[in-house]
């Protein structure tokens, strides 16, 4: 587990037990500066991910166009140690807009939300695709109870795991990072159904 705290203040070390101490943190970015933050993280060699999608901009003008933009405003995923992120937030002006997200489902108060590598890799496999087969959802878009857990065993998303859910009257495979984001993939002809992940 990682050391926890609202902004990581007062922690001098990570408490991951073994292996690579870097872990994924979903983080808020104030004032829609996620691409500027990502550029600075890239410059520093810190792995990060911003889900992107095409949206029509300037729709009310004579020159509407499709533009690749962040799919979810003010959200970035950062893979590093809590110690390094907290240090950079306090010493690097470009990274000051980063804010930890709190895991409200954790037993301890003020636990910083983290995402296991396996879940993040699964999410990025789908979220990296920017065509119309992938949709970013809110809770209201998903109808009904959780369906069967599946693994896609063919095509572009082979190996991706998710849950079959009804979205806008269609069955889709939904990939979720609980408390952060939902997305779905339309084409799921080749599925392996299993009881638990």
mmCIF file of C-alpha atoms in Angstrom:
data_model
loop_
_atom_site.group_PDB
_atom_site.id
_atom_site.type_symbol
_atom_site.label_atom_id
_atom_site.label_comp_id
_atom_site.label_asym_id
_atom_site.label_seq_id
_atom_site.Cartn_x
_atom_site.Cartn_y
_atom_site.Cartn_z
ATOM 1 C CA UNK A 1 0.000 0.000 0.000
ATOM 2 C CA UNK A 2 1.020 3.577 -0.538
ATOM 3 C CA UNK A 3 1.453 6.152 2.178
ATOM 4 C CA UNK A 4 -1.660 8.281 2.191
ATOM 5 C CA UNK A 5 -2.698 11.834 2.843
ATOM 6 C CA UNK A 6 -4.695 14.597 1.200
ATOM 7 C CA UNK A 7 -1.761 15.950 -0.803
ATOM 8 C CA UNK A 8 0.932 13.541 0.292
ATOM 9 C CA UNK A 9 2.334 16.103 2.731
ATOM 10 C CA UNK A 10 4.203 14.764 5.696
ATOM 11 C CA UNK A 11 5.212 11.517 3.983
ATOM 12 C CA UNK A 12 8.876 10.871 3.352
ATOM 13 C CA UNK A 13 8.715 7.451 1.710
ATOM 14 C CA UNK A 14 6.496 5.045 -0.187
ATOM 15 C CA UNK A 15 5.267 1.968 1.585
ATOM 16 C CA UNK A 16 4.879 -0.400 -1.357
ATOM 17 C CA UNK A 17 6.248 -3.708 -0.218
ATOM 18 C CA UNK A 18 8.331 -4.946 -3.132
ATOM 19 C CA UNK A 19 9.126 -4.642 -6.815
ATOM 20 C CA UNK A 20 8.625 -1.448 -8.816
ATOM 21 C CA UNK A 21 7.307 1.160 -6.354
ATOM 22 C CA UNK A 22 5.648 3.149 -9.156
ATOM 23 C CA UNK A 23 1.859 2.918 -9.285
ATOM 24 C CA UNK A 24 -0.920 4.617 -11.234
ATOM 25 C CA UNK A 25 -2.643 7.597 -9.625
ATOM 26 C CA UNK A 26 -5.827 9.074 -11.163
ATOM 27 C CA UNK A 27 -5.430 12.808 -10.603
ATOM 28 C CA UNK A 28 -7.509 15.924 -11.097
ATOM 29 C CA UNK A 29 -5.978 18.885 -12.917
ATOM 30 C CA UNK A 30 -7.380 22.331 -12.232
ATOM 31 C CA UNK A 31 -8.595 24.641 -15.005
ATOM 32 C CA UNK A 32 -8.359 22.075 -17.845
ATOM 33 C CA UNK A 33 -4.562 22.123 -17.897
ATOM 34 C CA UNK A 34 -4.231 18.353 -18.339
ATOM 35 C CA UNK A 35 -2.348 18.595 -21.668
ATOM 36 C CA UNK A 36 0.143 21.124 -20.281
ATOM 37 C CA UNK A 37 0.697 18.880 -17.262
ATOM 38 C CA UNK A 38 1.132 15.855 -19.528
ATOM 39 C CA UNK A 39 3.704 17.716 -21.634
ATOM 40 C CA UNK A 40 5.736 18.498 -18.511
ATOM 41 C CA UNK A 41 5.478 14.911 -17.256
ATOM 42 C CA UNK A 42 6.624 13.684 -20.681
ATOM 43 C CA UNK A 43 9.584 16.077 -20.509
ATOM 44 C CA UNK A 44 10.531 14.616 -17.126
ATOM 45 C CA UNK A 45 10.169 11.029 -18.378
ATOM 46 C CA UNK A 46 7.186 10.264 -16.111
ATOM 47 C CA UNK A 47 4.572 7.962 -17.629
ATOM 48 C CA UNK A 48 1.103 9.468 -17.864
ATOM 49 C CA UNK A 49 -2.128 8.959 -19.775
ATOM 50 C CA UNK A 50 -4.911 11.313 -20.833
ATOM 51 C CA UNK A 51 -7.897 9.608 -22.522
ATOM 52 C CA UNK A 52 -8.573 11.407 -25.806
ATOM 53 C CA UNK A 53 -11.545 11.526 -28.166
ATOM 54 C CA UNK A 54 -12.615 13.418 -31.265
ATOM 55 C CA UNK A 55 -15.216 16.145 -30.746
ATOM 56 C CA UNK A 56 -16.766 18.665 -33.099
ATOM 57 C CA UNK A 57 -15.533 22.139 -32.208
ATOM 58 C CA UNK A 58 -16.858 25.473 -33.461
ATOM 59 C CA UNK A 59 -20.137 23.730 -34.363
ATOM 60 C CA UNK A 60 -22.006 27.048 -34.455
ATOM 61 C CA UNK A 61 -19.614 28.611 -36.965
ATOM 62 C CA UNK A 62 -19.040 28.286 -40.718
ATOM 63 C CA UNK A 63 -15.956 26.127 -40.073
ATOM 64 C CA UNK A 64 -16.856 23.281 -37.719
ATOM 65 C CA UNK A 65 -14.158 20.637 -37.420
ATOM 66 C CA UNK A 66 -13.336 17.457 -35.513
ATOM 67 C CA UNK A 67 -10.547 17.890 -33.019
ATOM 68 C CA UNK A 68 -8.760 15.432 -30.743
ATOM 69 C CA UNK A 69 -9.398 16.633 -27.177
ATOM 70 C CA UNK A 70 -9.313 15.140 -23.668
ATOM 71 C CA UNK A 71 -12.317 12.834 -23.275
ATOM 72 C CA UNK A 72 -12.760 13.729 -19.597
ATOM 73 C CA UNK A 73 -11.945 17.261 -18.539
ATOM 74 C CA UNK A 74 -9.473 17.788 -15.717
ATOM 75 C CA UNK A 75 -8.356 14.131 -15.490
ATOM 76 C CA UNK A 76 -4.916 12.579 -15.970
ATOM 77 C CA UNK A 77 -3.409 9.263 -14.873
ATOM 78 C CA UNK A 78 0.173 9.384 -13.596
ATOM 79 C CA UNK A 79 2.466 6.401 -12.988
ATOM 80 C CA UNK A 80 5.121 7.248 -10.425
ATOM 81 C CA UNK A 81 5.697 7.127 -6.699
ATOM 82 C CA UNK A 82 3.643 9.225 -4.308
ATOM 83 C CA UNK A 83 6.862 10.675 -2.946
ATOM 84 C CA UNK A 84 7.998 11.910 -6.364
ATOM 85 C CA UNK A 85 4.601 13.292 -7.361
ATOM 86 C CA UNK A 86 4.239 15.171 -4.080
ATOM 87 C CA UNK A 87 7.767 16.579 -4.419
ATOM 88 C CA UNK A 88 7.138 17.748 -7.988
ATOM 89 C CA UNK A 89 3.788 19.293 -7.056
ATOM 90 C CA UNK A 90 5.546 21.477 -4.517
ATOM 91 C CA UNK A 91 8.643 22.347 -6.581
ATOM 92 C CA UNK A 92 7.535 22.411 -10.240
ATOM 93 C CA UNK A 93 5.111 25.193 -11.131
ATOM 94 C CA UNK A 94 3.824 23.340 -14.205
ATOM 95 C CA UNK A 95 2.747 20.391 -12.017
ATOM 96 C CA UNK A 96 1.186 22.406 -9.176
ATOM 97 C CA UNK A 97 -2.329 21.928 -10.713
ATOM 98 C CA UNK A 98 -2.218 18.174 -9.949
ATOM 99 C CA UNK A 99 -4.602 17.041 -7.198
ATOM 100 C CA UNK A 100 -4.809 13.556 -5.703
ATOM 101 C CA UNK A 101 -8.206 11.834 -5.804
ATOM 102 C CA UNK A 102 -9.497 10.363 -2.551
ATOM 103 C CA UNK A 103 -10.827 6.796 -2.436
ATOM 104 C CA UNK A 104 -14.150 7.163 -0.642
ATOM 105 C CA UNK A 105 -14.606 3.380 -0.533
ATOM 106 C CA UNK A 106 -11.463 2.788 1.549
ATOM 107 C CA UNK A 107 -11.722 1.950 5.237
ATOM 108 C CA UNK A 108 -9.238 4.651 6.252
ATOM 109 C CA UNK A 109 -10.179 8.281 5.718
ATOM 110 C CA UNK A 110 -8.217 10.344 3.201
ATOM 111 C CA UNK A 111 -6.811 7.305 1.376
ATOM 112 C CA UNK A 112 -5.378 8.403 -1.951
ATOM 113 C CA UNK A 113 -6.853 6.518 -4.894
ATOM 114 C CA UNK A 114 -4.486 4.255 -6.836
ATOM 115 C CA UNK A 115 -5.026 1.858 -9.746
ATOM 116 C CA UNK A 116 -3.294 -1.515 -10.171
ATOM 117 C CA UNK A 117 -1.172 -1.878 -13.319
ATOM 118 C CA UNK A 118 -3.326 -4.733 -14.635
ATOM 119 C CA UNK A 119 -6.517 -2.661 -14.423
ATOM 120 C CA UNK A 120 -4.850 0.415 -15.901
ATOM 121 C CA UNK A 121 -3.379 -1.526 -18.834
ATOM 122 C CA UNK A 122 -6.830 -3.005 -19.510
ATOM 123 C CA UNK A 123 -8.368 0.486 -19.427
ATOM 124 C CA UNK A 124 -5.694 2.055 -21.660
ATOM 125 C CA UNK A 125 -6.094 -0.664 -24.294
ATOM 126 C CA UNK A 126 -9.656 0.540 -24.873
ATOM 127 C CA UNK A 127 -9.325 4.239 -24.011
ATOM 128 C CA UNK A 128 -6.425 4.680 -26.454
ATOM 129 C CA UNK A 129 -8.763 3.987 -29.375
ATOM 130 C CA UNK A 130 -10.219 7.285 -30.571
ATOM 131 C CA UNK A 131 -12.771 6.114 -33.143
ATOM 132 C CA UNK A 132 -16.535 5.959 -32.668
ATOM 133 C CA UNK A 133 -16.521 2.363 -31.384
ATOM 134 C CA UNK A 134 -15.484 3.616 -27.921
ATOM 135 C CA UNK A 135 -17.767 5.735 -25.721
ATOM 136 C CA UNK A 136 -16.984 7.501 -22.452
ATOM 137 C CA UNK A 137 -19.978 7.187 -20.146
ATOM 138 C CA UNK A 138 -21.537 8.641 -17.048
ATOM 139 C CA UNK A 139 -23.432 6.560 -14.505
ATOM 140 C CA UNK A 140 -26.794 7.529 -16.008
ATOM 141 C CA UNK A 141 -25.857 6.028 -19.398
ATOM 142 C CA UNK A 142 -25.554 2.495 -18.027
ATOM 143 C CA UNK A 143 -28.863 0.718 -17.440
ATOM 144 C CA UNK A 144 -29.582 -2.293 -15.269
ATOM 145 C CA UNK A 145 -27.551 -4.590 -13.117
ATOM 146 C CA UNK A 146 -23.986 -5.660 -13.673
ATOM 147 C CA UNK A 147 -23.806 -8.407 -16.291
ATOM 148 C CA UNK A 148 -21.391 -11.222 -16.959
ATOM 149 C CA UNK A 149 -17.667 -10.596 -16.726
ATOM 150 C CA UNK A 150 -15.990 -11.270 -20.048
ATOM 151 C CA UNK A 151 -12.646 -11.275 -21.789
ATOM 152 C CA UNK A 152 -12.429 -10.313 -25.452
ATOM 153 C CA UNK A 153 -10.546 -13.107 -27.237
ATOM 154 C CA UNK A 154 -10.285 -11.714 -30.755
ATOM 155 C CA UNK A 155 -9.806 -8.493 -32.669
ATOM 156 C CA UNK A 156 -8.223 -5.188 -31.705
ATOM 157 C CA UNK A 157 -9.189 -5.535 -28.037
ATOM 158 C CA UNK A 158 -8.062 -9.120 -27.519
ATOM 159 C CA UNK A 159 -7.305 -9.676 -23.841
ATOM 160 C CA UNK A 160 -9.391 -6.732 -22.573
ATOM 161 C CA UNK A 161 -11.729 -7.628 -19.706
ATOM 162 C CA UNK A 162 -14.995 -5.968 -18.802
ATOM 163 C CA UNK A 163 -18.677 -6.474 -18.000
ATOM 164 C CA UNK A 164 -21.550 -6.764 -20.474
ATOM 165 C CA UNK A 165 -23.994 -3.926 -19.722
ATOM 166 C CA UNK A 166 -26.859 -2.242 -21.554
ATOM 167 C CA UNK A 167 -25.913 1.224 -22.844
ATOM 168 C CA UNK A 168 -28.409 3.231 -24.886
ATOM 169 C CA UNK A 169 -30.436 0.090 -25.718
ATOM 170 C CA UNK A 170 -27.381 -1.821 -26.948
ATOM 171 C CA UNK A 171 -25.299 -4.426 -25.170
ATOM 172 C CA UNK A 172 -21.716 -3.298 -24.822
ATOM 173 C CA UNK A 173 -18.599 -4.374 -22.986
ATOM 174 C CA UNK A 174 -18.019 -1.798 -20.241
ATOM 175 C CA UNK A 175 -14.532 -1.231 -18.822
ATOM 176 C CA UNK A 176 -14.580 0.639 -15.529
ATOM 177 C CA UNK A 177 -12.140 2.176 -13.115
ATOM 178 C CA UNK A 178 -14.482 2.438 -10.136
ATOM 179 C CA UNK A 179 -15.037 5.965 -8.940
ATOM 180 C CA UNK A 180 -13.110 7.450 -11.862
ATOM 181 C CA UNK A 181 -14.386 6.572 -15.336
ATOM 182 C CA UNK A 182 -16.558 4.230 -17.388
ATOM 183 C CA UNK A 183 -16.052 3.449 -21.055
ATOM 184 C CA UNK A 184 -17.562 0.913 -23.409
ATOM 185 C CA UNK A 185 -16.564 -0.914 -26.566
ATOM 186 C CA UNK A 186 -19.210 -1.772 -29.169
ATOM 187 C CA UNK A 187 -17.753 -4.719 -31.063
ATOM 188 C CA UNK A 188 -17.512 -7.754 -28.828
ATOM 189 C CA UNK A 189 -18.286 -10.723 -31.072
ATOM 190 C CA UNK A 190 -15.544 -12.922 -29.575
ATOM 191 C CA UNK A 191 -15.981 -13.178 -25.836
ATOM 192 C CA UNK A 192 -14.893 -15.519 -23.097
ATOM 193 C CA UNK A 193 -17.360 -15.396 -20.206
ATOM 194 C CA UNK A 194 -16.141 -16.180 -16.721
ATOM 195 C CA UNK A 195 -17.339 -15.768 -13.168
ATOM 196 C CA UNK A 196 -14.635 -13.597 -11.619
ATOM 197 C CA UNK A 197 -11.611 -11.572 -12.658
#
